[in-house]
Coordinates of N, CA and C in Angstrom, one line a residue:
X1 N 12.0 137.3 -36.4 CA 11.1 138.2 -37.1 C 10.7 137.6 -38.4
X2 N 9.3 137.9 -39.0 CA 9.1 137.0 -40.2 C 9.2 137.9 -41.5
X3 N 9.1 137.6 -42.2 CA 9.4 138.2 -43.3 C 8.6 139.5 -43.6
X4 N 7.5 139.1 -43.3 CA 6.4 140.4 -43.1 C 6.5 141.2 -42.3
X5 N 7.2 140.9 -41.4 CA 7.6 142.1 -40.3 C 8.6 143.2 -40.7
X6 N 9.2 141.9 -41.2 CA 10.5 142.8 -41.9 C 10.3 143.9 -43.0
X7 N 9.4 143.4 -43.9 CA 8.9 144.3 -45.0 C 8.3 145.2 -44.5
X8 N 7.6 145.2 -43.6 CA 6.7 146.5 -42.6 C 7.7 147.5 -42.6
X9 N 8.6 146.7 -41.6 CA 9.5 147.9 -41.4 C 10.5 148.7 -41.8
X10 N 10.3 148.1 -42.5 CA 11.3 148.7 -44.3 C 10.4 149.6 -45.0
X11 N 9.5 149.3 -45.0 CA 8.0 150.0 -45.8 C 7.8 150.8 -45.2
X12 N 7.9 151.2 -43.7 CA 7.8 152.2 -43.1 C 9.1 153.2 -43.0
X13 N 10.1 152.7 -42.9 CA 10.9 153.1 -42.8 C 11.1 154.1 -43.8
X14 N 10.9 153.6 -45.1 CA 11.3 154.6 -46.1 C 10.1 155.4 -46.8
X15 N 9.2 155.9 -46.2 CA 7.9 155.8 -46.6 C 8.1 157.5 -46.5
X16 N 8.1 158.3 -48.2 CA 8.1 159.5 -48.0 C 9.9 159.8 -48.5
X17 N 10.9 158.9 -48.3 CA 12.2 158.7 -48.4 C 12.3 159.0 -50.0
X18 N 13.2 159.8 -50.6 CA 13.5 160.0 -51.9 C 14.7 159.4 -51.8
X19 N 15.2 158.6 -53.4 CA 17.4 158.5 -53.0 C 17.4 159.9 -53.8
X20 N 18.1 160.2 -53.6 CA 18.8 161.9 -54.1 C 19.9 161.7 -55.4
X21 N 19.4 161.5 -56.7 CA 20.8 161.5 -57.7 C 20.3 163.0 -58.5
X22 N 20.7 162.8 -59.8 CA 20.2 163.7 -60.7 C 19.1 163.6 -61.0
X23 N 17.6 163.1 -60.3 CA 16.4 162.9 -60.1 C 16.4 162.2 -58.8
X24 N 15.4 162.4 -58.5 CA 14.9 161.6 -57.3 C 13.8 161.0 -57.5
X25 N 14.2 159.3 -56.5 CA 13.1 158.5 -56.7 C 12.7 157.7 -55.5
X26 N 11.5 157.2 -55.3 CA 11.7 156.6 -54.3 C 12.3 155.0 -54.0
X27 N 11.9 154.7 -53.0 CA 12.1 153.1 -52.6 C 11.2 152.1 -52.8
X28 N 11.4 151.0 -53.1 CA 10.2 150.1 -53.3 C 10.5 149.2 -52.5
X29 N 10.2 148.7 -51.6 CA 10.7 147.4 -50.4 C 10.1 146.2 -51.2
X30 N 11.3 145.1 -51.4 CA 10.8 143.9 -51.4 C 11.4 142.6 -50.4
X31 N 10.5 141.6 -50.6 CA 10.8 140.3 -50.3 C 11.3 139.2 -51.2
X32 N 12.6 138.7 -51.1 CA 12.6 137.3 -52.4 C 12.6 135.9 -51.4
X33 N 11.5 135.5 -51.6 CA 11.7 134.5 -50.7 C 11.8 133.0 -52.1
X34 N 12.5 132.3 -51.8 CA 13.2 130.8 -52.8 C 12.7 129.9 -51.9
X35 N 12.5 128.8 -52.5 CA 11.7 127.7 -52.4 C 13.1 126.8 -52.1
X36 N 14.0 126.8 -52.4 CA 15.2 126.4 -52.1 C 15.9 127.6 -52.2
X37 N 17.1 127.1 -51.3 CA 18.0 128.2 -50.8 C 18.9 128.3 -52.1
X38 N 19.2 129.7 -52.4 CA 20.1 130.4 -53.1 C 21.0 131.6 -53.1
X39 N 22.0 131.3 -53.2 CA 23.2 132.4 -52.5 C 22.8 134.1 -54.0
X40 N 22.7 135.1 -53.3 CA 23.1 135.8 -54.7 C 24.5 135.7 -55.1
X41 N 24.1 136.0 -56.8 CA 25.4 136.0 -57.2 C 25.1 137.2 -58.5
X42 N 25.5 137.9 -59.3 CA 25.1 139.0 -60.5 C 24.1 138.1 -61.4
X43 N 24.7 137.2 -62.0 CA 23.6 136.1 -62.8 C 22.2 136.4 -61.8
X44 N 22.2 135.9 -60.6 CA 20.7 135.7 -60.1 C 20.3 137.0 -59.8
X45 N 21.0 138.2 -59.4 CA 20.2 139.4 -59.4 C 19.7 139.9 -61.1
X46 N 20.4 140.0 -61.7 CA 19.9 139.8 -63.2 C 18.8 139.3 -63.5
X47 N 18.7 137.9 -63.6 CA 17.7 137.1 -63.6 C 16.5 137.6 -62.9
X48 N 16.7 138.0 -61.8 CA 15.4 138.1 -60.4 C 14.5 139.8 -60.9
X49 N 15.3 140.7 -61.4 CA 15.4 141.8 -61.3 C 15.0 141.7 -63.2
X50 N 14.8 141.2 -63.5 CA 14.4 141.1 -65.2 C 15.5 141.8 -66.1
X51 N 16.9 141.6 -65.8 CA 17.6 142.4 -66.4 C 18.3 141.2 -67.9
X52 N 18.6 141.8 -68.6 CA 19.7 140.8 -69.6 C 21.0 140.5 -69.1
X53 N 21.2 139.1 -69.5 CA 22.6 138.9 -68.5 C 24.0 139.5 -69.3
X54 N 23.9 140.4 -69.9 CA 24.7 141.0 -70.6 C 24.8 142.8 -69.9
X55 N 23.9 142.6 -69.1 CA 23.8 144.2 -68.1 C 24.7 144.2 -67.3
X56 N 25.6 145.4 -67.5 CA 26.4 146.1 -66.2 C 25.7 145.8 -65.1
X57 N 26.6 145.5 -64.4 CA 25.6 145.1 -62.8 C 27.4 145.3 -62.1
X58 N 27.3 146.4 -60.9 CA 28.7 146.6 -60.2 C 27.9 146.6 -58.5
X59 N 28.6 146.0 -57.8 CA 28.3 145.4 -56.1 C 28.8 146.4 -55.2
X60 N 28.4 147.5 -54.5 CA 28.7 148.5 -54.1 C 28.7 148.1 -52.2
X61 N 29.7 148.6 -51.4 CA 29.5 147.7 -50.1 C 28.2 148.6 -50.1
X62 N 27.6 148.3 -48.9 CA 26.5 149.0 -48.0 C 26.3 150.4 -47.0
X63 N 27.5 150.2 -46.8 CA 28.1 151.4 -46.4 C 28.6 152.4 -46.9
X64 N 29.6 152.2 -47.8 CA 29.8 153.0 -48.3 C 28.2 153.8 -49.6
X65 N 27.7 153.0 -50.1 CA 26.4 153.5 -50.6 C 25.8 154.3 -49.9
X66 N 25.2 154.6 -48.4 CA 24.6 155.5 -47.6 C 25.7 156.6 -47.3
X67 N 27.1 156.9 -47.2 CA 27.6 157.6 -46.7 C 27.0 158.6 -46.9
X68 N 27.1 159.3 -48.4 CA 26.8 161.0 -48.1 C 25.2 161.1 -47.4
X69 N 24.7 160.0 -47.4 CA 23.0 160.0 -46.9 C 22.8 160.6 -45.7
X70 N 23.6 160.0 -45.2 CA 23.8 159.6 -43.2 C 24.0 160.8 -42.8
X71 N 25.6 162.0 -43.5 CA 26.3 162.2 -42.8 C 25.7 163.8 -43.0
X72 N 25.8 164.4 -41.5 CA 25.5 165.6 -41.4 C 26.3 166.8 -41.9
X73 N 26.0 167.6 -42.3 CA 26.7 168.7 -43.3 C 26.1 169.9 -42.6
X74 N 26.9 170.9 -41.9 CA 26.9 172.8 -41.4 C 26.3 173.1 -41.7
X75 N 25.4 172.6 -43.4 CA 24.9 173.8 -44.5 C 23.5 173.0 -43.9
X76 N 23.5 172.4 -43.7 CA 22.0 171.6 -44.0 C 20.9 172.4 -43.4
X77 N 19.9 172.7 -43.9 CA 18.7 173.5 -43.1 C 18.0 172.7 -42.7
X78 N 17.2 172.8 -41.6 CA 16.4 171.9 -40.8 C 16.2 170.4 -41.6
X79 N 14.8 170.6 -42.9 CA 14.7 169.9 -43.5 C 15.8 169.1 -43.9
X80 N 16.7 169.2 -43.9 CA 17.6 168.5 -44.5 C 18.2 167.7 -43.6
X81 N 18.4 168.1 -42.4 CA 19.4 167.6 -41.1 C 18.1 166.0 -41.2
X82 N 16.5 166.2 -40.8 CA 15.8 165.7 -40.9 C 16.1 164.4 -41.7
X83 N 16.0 164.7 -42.9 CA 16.1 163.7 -44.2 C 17.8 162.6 -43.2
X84 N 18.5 163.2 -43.4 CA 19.6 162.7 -43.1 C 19.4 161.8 -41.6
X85 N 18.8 161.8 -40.4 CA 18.3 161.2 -39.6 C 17.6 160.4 -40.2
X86 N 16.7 160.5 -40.8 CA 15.9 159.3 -41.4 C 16.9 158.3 -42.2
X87 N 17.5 158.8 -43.3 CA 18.3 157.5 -43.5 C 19.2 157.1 -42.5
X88 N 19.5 157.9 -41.4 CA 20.4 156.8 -40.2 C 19.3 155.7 -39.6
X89 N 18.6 156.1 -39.4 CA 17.1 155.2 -39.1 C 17.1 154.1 -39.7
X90 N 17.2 154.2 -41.2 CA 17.0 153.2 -42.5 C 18.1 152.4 -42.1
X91 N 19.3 152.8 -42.1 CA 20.8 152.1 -42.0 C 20.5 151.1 -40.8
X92 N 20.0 152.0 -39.3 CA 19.8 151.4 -38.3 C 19.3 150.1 -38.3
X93 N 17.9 149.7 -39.3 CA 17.0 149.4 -38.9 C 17.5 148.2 -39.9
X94 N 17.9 148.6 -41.4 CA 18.3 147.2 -42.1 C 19.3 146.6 -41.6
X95 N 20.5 147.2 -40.7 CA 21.7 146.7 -40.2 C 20.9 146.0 -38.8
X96 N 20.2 146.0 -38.5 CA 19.8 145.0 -37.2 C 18.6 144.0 -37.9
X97 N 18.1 144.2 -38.7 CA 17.4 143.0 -39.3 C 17.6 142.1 -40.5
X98 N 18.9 142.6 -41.1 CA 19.3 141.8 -42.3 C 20.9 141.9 -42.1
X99 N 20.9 140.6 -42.5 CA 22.4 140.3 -42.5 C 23.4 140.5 -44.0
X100 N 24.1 140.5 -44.5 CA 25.4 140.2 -45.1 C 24.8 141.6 -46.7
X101 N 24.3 142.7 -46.0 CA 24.0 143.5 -46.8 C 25.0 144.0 -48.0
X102 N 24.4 144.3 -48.7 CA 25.0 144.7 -50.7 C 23.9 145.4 -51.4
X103 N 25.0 146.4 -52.2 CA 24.0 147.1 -53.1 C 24.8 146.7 -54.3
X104 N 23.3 146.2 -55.2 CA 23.6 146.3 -56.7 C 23.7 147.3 -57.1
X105 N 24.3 147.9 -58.4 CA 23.9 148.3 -59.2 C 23.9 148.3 -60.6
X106 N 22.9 147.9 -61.0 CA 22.2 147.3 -62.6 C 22.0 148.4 -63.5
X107 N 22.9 148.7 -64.7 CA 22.7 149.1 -65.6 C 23.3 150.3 -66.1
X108 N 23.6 151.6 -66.7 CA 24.2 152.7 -67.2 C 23.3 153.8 -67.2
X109 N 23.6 154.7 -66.4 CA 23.0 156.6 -66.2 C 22.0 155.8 -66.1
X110 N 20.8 155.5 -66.1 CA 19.6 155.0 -65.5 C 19.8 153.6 -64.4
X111 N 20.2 153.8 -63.6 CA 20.7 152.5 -62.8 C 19.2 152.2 -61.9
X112 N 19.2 150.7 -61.7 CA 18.6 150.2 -61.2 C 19.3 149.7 -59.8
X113 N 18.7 150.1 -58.6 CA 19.7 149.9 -57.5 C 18.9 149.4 -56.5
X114 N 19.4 147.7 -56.2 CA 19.0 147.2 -55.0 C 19.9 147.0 -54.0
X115 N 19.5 147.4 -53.0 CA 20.1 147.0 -51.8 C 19.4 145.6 -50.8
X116 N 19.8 145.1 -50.6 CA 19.7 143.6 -50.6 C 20.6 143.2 -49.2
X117 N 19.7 141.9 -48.9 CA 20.4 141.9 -47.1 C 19.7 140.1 -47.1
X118 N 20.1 139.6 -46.0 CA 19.4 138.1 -45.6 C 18.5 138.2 -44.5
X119 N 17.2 137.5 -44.8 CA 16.5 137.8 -43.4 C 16.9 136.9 -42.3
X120 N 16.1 136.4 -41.0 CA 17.0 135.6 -40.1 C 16.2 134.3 -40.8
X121 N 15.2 134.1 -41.7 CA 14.7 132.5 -42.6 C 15.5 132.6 -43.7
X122 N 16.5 133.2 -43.7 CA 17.9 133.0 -44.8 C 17.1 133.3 -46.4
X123 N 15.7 134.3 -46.1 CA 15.3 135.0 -47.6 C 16.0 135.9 -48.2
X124 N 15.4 136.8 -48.9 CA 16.3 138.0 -49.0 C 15.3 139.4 -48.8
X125 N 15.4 140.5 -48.8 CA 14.9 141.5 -48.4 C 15.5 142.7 -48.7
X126 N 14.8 143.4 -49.4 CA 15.6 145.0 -49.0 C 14.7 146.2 -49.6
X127 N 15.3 146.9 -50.6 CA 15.1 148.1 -51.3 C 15.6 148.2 -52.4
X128 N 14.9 148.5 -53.8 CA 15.0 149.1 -54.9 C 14.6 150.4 -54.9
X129 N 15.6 151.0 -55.7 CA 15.1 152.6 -56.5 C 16.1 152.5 -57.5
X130 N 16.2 154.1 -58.4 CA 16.8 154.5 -59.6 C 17.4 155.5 -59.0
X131 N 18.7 155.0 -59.5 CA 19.9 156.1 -59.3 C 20.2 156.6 -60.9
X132 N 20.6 158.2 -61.3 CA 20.4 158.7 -62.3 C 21.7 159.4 -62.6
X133 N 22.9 158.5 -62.8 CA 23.9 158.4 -62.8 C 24.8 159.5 -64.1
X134 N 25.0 160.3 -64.9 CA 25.2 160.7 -66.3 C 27.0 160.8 -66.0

């Protein structure tokens, strides 16, 4: 799958998708594609992501970051059951097209949060939004 396919379907995927903190915001799908291969490491998400290398930046697994997303709750009313299928969708869809997925997260109560995965041309791929952390 090429890189553009991949962003399709990330772009679709989350299209309409809020993350839910003490604001909601949406998703922004990108691509990082390197001219030479480069592993992340906090320095290069820093760097990539225009942050100061003096920024809080903490590495959240992948999983655990979607739990309360996924998981279905008694109370939920329609709409909501809804929302929560869609990010199982999301999980689905990044867990079968990117490999060795991670979420950043860059910075204090206004966090910058990428989730980040390898495509199968060993780019990188994923999702940004703002988590509003106090």
């Amino acid at each position: 799958m090429t890189n553009l396919e991949v962003f399709e379907l990330l772009d679709e995927a989350v299209k309409g998708l809020l993350w839910n903190s003490e604001s909601d915001y949406p998703f922004e799908v990108f691509i990082w594609e390197f001219g030479e291969k480069v592993s992340l490491n906090n320095e290069v998400v820093l760097k990539i992501t225009k942050h100061t290398l003096d920024t809080p930046i903490k590495i959240i697994e992948f999983d655990v970051f979607f739990q309360g997303a996924i998981t279905p709750k008694s109370w939920h009313v329609p709409e909501e059951s809804e929302t929560v299928k869609r990010y199982q969708e999301l999980v689905n869809t990044m867990q079968q097209y990117l490999s060795d997925l991670k979420v950043y997260k860059v910075g204090e109560v206004e966090i910058d949060v990428y989730i980040i995965g390898r495509t199968n041309t060993r780019d990188y791929a994923g999702l940004a939004t703002v988590s509003i952390e106090t």
